[in-house]
Coordinates of C-alpha atoms in Angstrom, one line a residue:
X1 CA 1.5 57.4 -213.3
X2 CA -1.0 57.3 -216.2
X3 CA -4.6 57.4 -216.1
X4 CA -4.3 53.9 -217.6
X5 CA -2.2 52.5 -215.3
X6 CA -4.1 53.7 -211.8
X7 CA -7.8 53.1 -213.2
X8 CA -5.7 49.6 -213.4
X9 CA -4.6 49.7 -209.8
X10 CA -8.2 50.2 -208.3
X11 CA -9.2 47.3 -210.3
X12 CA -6.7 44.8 -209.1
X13 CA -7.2 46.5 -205.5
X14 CA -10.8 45.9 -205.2
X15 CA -10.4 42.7 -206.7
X16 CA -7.9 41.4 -204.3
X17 CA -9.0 42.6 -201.3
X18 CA -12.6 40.5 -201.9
X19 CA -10.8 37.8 -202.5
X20 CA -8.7 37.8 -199.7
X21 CA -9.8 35.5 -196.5
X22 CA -10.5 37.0 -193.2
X23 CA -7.0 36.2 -191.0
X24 CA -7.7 34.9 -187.2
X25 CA -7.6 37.5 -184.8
X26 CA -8.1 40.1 -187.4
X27 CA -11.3 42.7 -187.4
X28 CA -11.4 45.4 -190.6
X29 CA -12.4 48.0 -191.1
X30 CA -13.1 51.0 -194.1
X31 CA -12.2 54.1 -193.1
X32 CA -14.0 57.2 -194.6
X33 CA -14.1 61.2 -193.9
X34 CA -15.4 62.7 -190.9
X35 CA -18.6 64.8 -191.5
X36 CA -17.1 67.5 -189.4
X37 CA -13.8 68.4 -190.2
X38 CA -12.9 71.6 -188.5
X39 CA -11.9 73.3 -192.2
X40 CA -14.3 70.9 -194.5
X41 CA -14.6 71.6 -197.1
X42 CA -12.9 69.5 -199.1
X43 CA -13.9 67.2 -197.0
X44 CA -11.1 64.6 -195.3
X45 CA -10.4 61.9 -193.0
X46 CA -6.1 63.3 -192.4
X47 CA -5.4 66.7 -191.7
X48 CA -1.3 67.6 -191.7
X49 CA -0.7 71.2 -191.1
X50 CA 2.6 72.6 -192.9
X51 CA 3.2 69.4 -194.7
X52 CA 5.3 71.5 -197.2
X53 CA 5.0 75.1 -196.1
X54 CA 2.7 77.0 -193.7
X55 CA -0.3 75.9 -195.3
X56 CA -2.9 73.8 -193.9
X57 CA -3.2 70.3 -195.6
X58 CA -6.1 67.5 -195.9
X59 CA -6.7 64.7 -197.2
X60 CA -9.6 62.3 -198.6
X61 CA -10.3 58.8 -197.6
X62 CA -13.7 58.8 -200.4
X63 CA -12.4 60.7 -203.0
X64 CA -12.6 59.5 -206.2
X65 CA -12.0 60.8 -210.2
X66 CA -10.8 59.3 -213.5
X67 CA -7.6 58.8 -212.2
X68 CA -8.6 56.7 -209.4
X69 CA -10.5 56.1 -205.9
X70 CA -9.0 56.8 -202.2
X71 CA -9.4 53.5 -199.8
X72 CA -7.8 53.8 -196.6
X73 CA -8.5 50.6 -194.5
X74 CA -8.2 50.0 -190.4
X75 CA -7.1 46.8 -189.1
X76 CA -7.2 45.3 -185.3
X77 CA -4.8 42.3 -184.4
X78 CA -5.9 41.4 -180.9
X79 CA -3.2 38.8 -181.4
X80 CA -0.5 40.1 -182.3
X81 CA -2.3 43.7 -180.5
X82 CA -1.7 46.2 -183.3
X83 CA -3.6 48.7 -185.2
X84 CA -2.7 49.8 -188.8
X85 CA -4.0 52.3 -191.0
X86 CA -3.3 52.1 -194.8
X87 CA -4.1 52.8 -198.3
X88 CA -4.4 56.0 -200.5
X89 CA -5.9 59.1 -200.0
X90 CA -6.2 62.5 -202.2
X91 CA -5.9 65.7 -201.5
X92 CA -3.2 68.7 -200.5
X93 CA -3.3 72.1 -199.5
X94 CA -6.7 73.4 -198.3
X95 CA -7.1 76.9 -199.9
X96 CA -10.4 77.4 -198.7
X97 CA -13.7 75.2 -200.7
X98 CA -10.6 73.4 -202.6
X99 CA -7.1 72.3 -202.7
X100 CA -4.4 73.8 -204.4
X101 CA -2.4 71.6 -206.7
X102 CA -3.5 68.4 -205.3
X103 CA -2.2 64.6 -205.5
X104 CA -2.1 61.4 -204.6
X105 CA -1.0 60.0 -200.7
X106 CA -0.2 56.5 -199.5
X107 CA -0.3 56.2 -195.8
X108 CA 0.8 53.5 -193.6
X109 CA 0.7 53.6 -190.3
X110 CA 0.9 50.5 -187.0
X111 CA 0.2 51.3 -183.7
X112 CA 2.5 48.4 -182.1
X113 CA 2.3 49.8 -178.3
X114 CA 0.0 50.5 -175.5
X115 CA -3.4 49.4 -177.0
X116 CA -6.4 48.9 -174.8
X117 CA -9.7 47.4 -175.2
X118 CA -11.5 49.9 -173.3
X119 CA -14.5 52.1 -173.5
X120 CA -12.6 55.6 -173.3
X121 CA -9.6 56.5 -172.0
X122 CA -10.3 56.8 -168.8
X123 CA -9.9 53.1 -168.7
X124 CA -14.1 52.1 -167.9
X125 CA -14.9 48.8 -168.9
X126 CA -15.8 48.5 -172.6
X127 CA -14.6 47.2 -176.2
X128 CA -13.4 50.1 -177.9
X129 CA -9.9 50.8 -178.7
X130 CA -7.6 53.3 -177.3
X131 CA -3.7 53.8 -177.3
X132 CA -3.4 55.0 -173.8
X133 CA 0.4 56.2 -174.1
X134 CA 2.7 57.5 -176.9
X135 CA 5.4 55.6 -177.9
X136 CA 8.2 55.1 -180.2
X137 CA 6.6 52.0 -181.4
X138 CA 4.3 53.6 -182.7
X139 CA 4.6 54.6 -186.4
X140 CA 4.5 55.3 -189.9
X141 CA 4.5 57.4 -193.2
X142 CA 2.8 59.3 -195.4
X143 CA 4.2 59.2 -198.9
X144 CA 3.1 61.4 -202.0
X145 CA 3.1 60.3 -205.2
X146 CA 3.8 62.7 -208.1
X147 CA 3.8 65.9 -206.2
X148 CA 5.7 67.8 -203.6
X149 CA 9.3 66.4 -205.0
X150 CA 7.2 62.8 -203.8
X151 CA 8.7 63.0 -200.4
X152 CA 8.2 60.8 -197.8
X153 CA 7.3 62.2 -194.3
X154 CA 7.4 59.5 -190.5
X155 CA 5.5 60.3 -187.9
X156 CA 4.9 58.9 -184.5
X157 CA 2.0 59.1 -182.3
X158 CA 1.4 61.8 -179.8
X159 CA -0.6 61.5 -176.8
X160 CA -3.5 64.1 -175.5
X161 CA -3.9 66.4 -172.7
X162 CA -5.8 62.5 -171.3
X163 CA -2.9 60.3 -171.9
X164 CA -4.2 58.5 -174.8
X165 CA -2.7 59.0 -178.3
X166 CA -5.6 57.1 -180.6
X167 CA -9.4 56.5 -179.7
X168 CA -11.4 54.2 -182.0
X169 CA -15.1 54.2 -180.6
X170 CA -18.3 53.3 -181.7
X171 CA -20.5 54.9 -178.8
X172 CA -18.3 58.3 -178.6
X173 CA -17.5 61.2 -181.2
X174 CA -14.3 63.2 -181.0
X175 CA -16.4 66.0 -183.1
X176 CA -19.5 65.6 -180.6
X177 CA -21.7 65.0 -183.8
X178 CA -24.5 62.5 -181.5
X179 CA -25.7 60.5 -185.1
X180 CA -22.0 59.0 -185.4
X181 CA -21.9 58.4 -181.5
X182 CA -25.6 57.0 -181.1
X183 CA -25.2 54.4 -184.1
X184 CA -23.1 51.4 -182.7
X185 CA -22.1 50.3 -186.6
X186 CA -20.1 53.8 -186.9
X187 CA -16.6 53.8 -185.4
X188 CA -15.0 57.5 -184.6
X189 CA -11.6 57.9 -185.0
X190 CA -9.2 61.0 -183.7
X191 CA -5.6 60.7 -183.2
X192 CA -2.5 63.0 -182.8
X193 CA 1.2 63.4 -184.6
X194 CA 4.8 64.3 -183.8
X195 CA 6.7 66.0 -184.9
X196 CA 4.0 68.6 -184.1
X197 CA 3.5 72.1 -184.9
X198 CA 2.6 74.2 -182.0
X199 CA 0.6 76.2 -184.8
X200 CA -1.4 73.6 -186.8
X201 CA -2.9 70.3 -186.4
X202 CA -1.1 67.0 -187.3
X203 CA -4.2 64.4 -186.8
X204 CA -6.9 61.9 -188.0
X205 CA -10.1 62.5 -188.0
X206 CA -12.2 60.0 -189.7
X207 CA -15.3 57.6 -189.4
X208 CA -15.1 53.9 -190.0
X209 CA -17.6 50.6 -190.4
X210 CA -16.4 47.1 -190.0
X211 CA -15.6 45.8 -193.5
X212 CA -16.5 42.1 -194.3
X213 CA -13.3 41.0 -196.3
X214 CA -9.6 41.4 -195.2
X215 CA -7.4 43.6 -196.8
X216 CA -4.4 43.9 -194.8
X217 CA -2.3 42.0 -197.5
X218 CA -3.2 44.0 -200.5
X219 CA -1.6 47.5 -200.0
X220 CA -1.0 50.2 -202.7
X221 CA 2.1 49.5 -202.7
X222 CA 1.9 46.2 -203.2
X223 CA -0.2 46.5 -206.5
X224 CA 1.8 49.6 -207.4
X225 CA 4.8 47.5 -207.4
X226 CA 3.5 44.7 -209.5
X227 CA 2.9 47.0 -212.6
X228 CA 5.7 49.6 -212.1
X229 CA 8.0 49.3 -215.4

């Protein structure tokens, strides 16, 4: 894809999604890296260990060059009760301060399963979200574009040594850092992948604010598709 063409992309992105109305029942949220990745740097909101060999791979959700800008949005139906995570994200294999050879990802991911408005997993009384069980249900890809022969990798959620598969909190940090926990506008996110390596990690591990536009209609793939030729 040329420089042209994704410069291009963010435009119509950013443009869309702020034009787009807020849908009934819908909450969203932007999504951005954690400040305390377990291998940062780079830093990154995705981690996928032996994505392509048995190397350790990240990846950005605030990245941003000449060629384009990450986004990766969270969204909460509490009508239809999902939770998606989408958009693009850069990055590849951590080699340590940097990644080697790195690209473009589109993620897309919907927990449809098991979602509970709770305040941890334990199940006390609160209005954070947790998938309290794995399931089938729940699932979703992560595509790269122009690298690694631009395969496309499914996932599906796996559940913790507690049960629960996703946490999405705003008074709670998976990383114990007590500035995203203390400050109610910041939403920590950790959840877990299979297949899963035994080895590595397969997880998120990002932070998120409540956004004040929808974008749950305005994909990359969407836009990518609109100017492919």
């Amino acid at each position: 894809m040329s420089r042209r063409l994704r410069a291009l992309l963010v435009a119509t992105f950013v443009l869309t999604a702020s034009a787009l109305p807020a849908a009934a029942g819908l909450t969203v949220y932007n999504c951005h890296d954690h400040p305390d990745g377990q291998i940062i740097p780079p830093p990154y909101g995705l981690r996928i260990d032996f994505l392509l060999d048995n190397g350790r791979y990240t990846f950005s959700f605030d990245y941003a060059d000449g060629s384009g800008a990450a986004g990766v949005t969270l969204t909460h139906d509490d009508v239809l009760g999902t939770i998606r995570i989408f958009g693009r994200a850069f990055g590849g294999k951590d080699i340590g301060g940097s990644w080697e050879n790195p690209g473009w990802v589109d993620m897309d991911f919907t927990y449809n399963a098991n979602i509970s408005v709770r305040d941890n997993c334990a199940g006390a009384a609160g209005d954070d979200l947790h998938v309290i069980a794995e399931s089938a249900l729940n699932a979703g890809t992560i595509s790269l574009d122009g690298w690694g022969g631009n395969q496309v990798f499914n996932f599906t959620d796996k559940a913790d040594d507690e049960g629960c598969s996703f946490n999405f909190d705003n008074d709670w940090d998976s990383k114990g850092n007590t500035s995203v926990a203390n400050d109610p506008s910041i939403w920590s996110a950790a959840g877990w992948f299979k297949p899963a390596d035994v080895n590595g990690s397969r997880d998120w591990v990002f932070i998120a604010e409540q956004a004040t536009v929808a974008t749950e209609q305005c994909t990359w793939g969407h836009i990518k598709a609109m100017y492919r030729q």
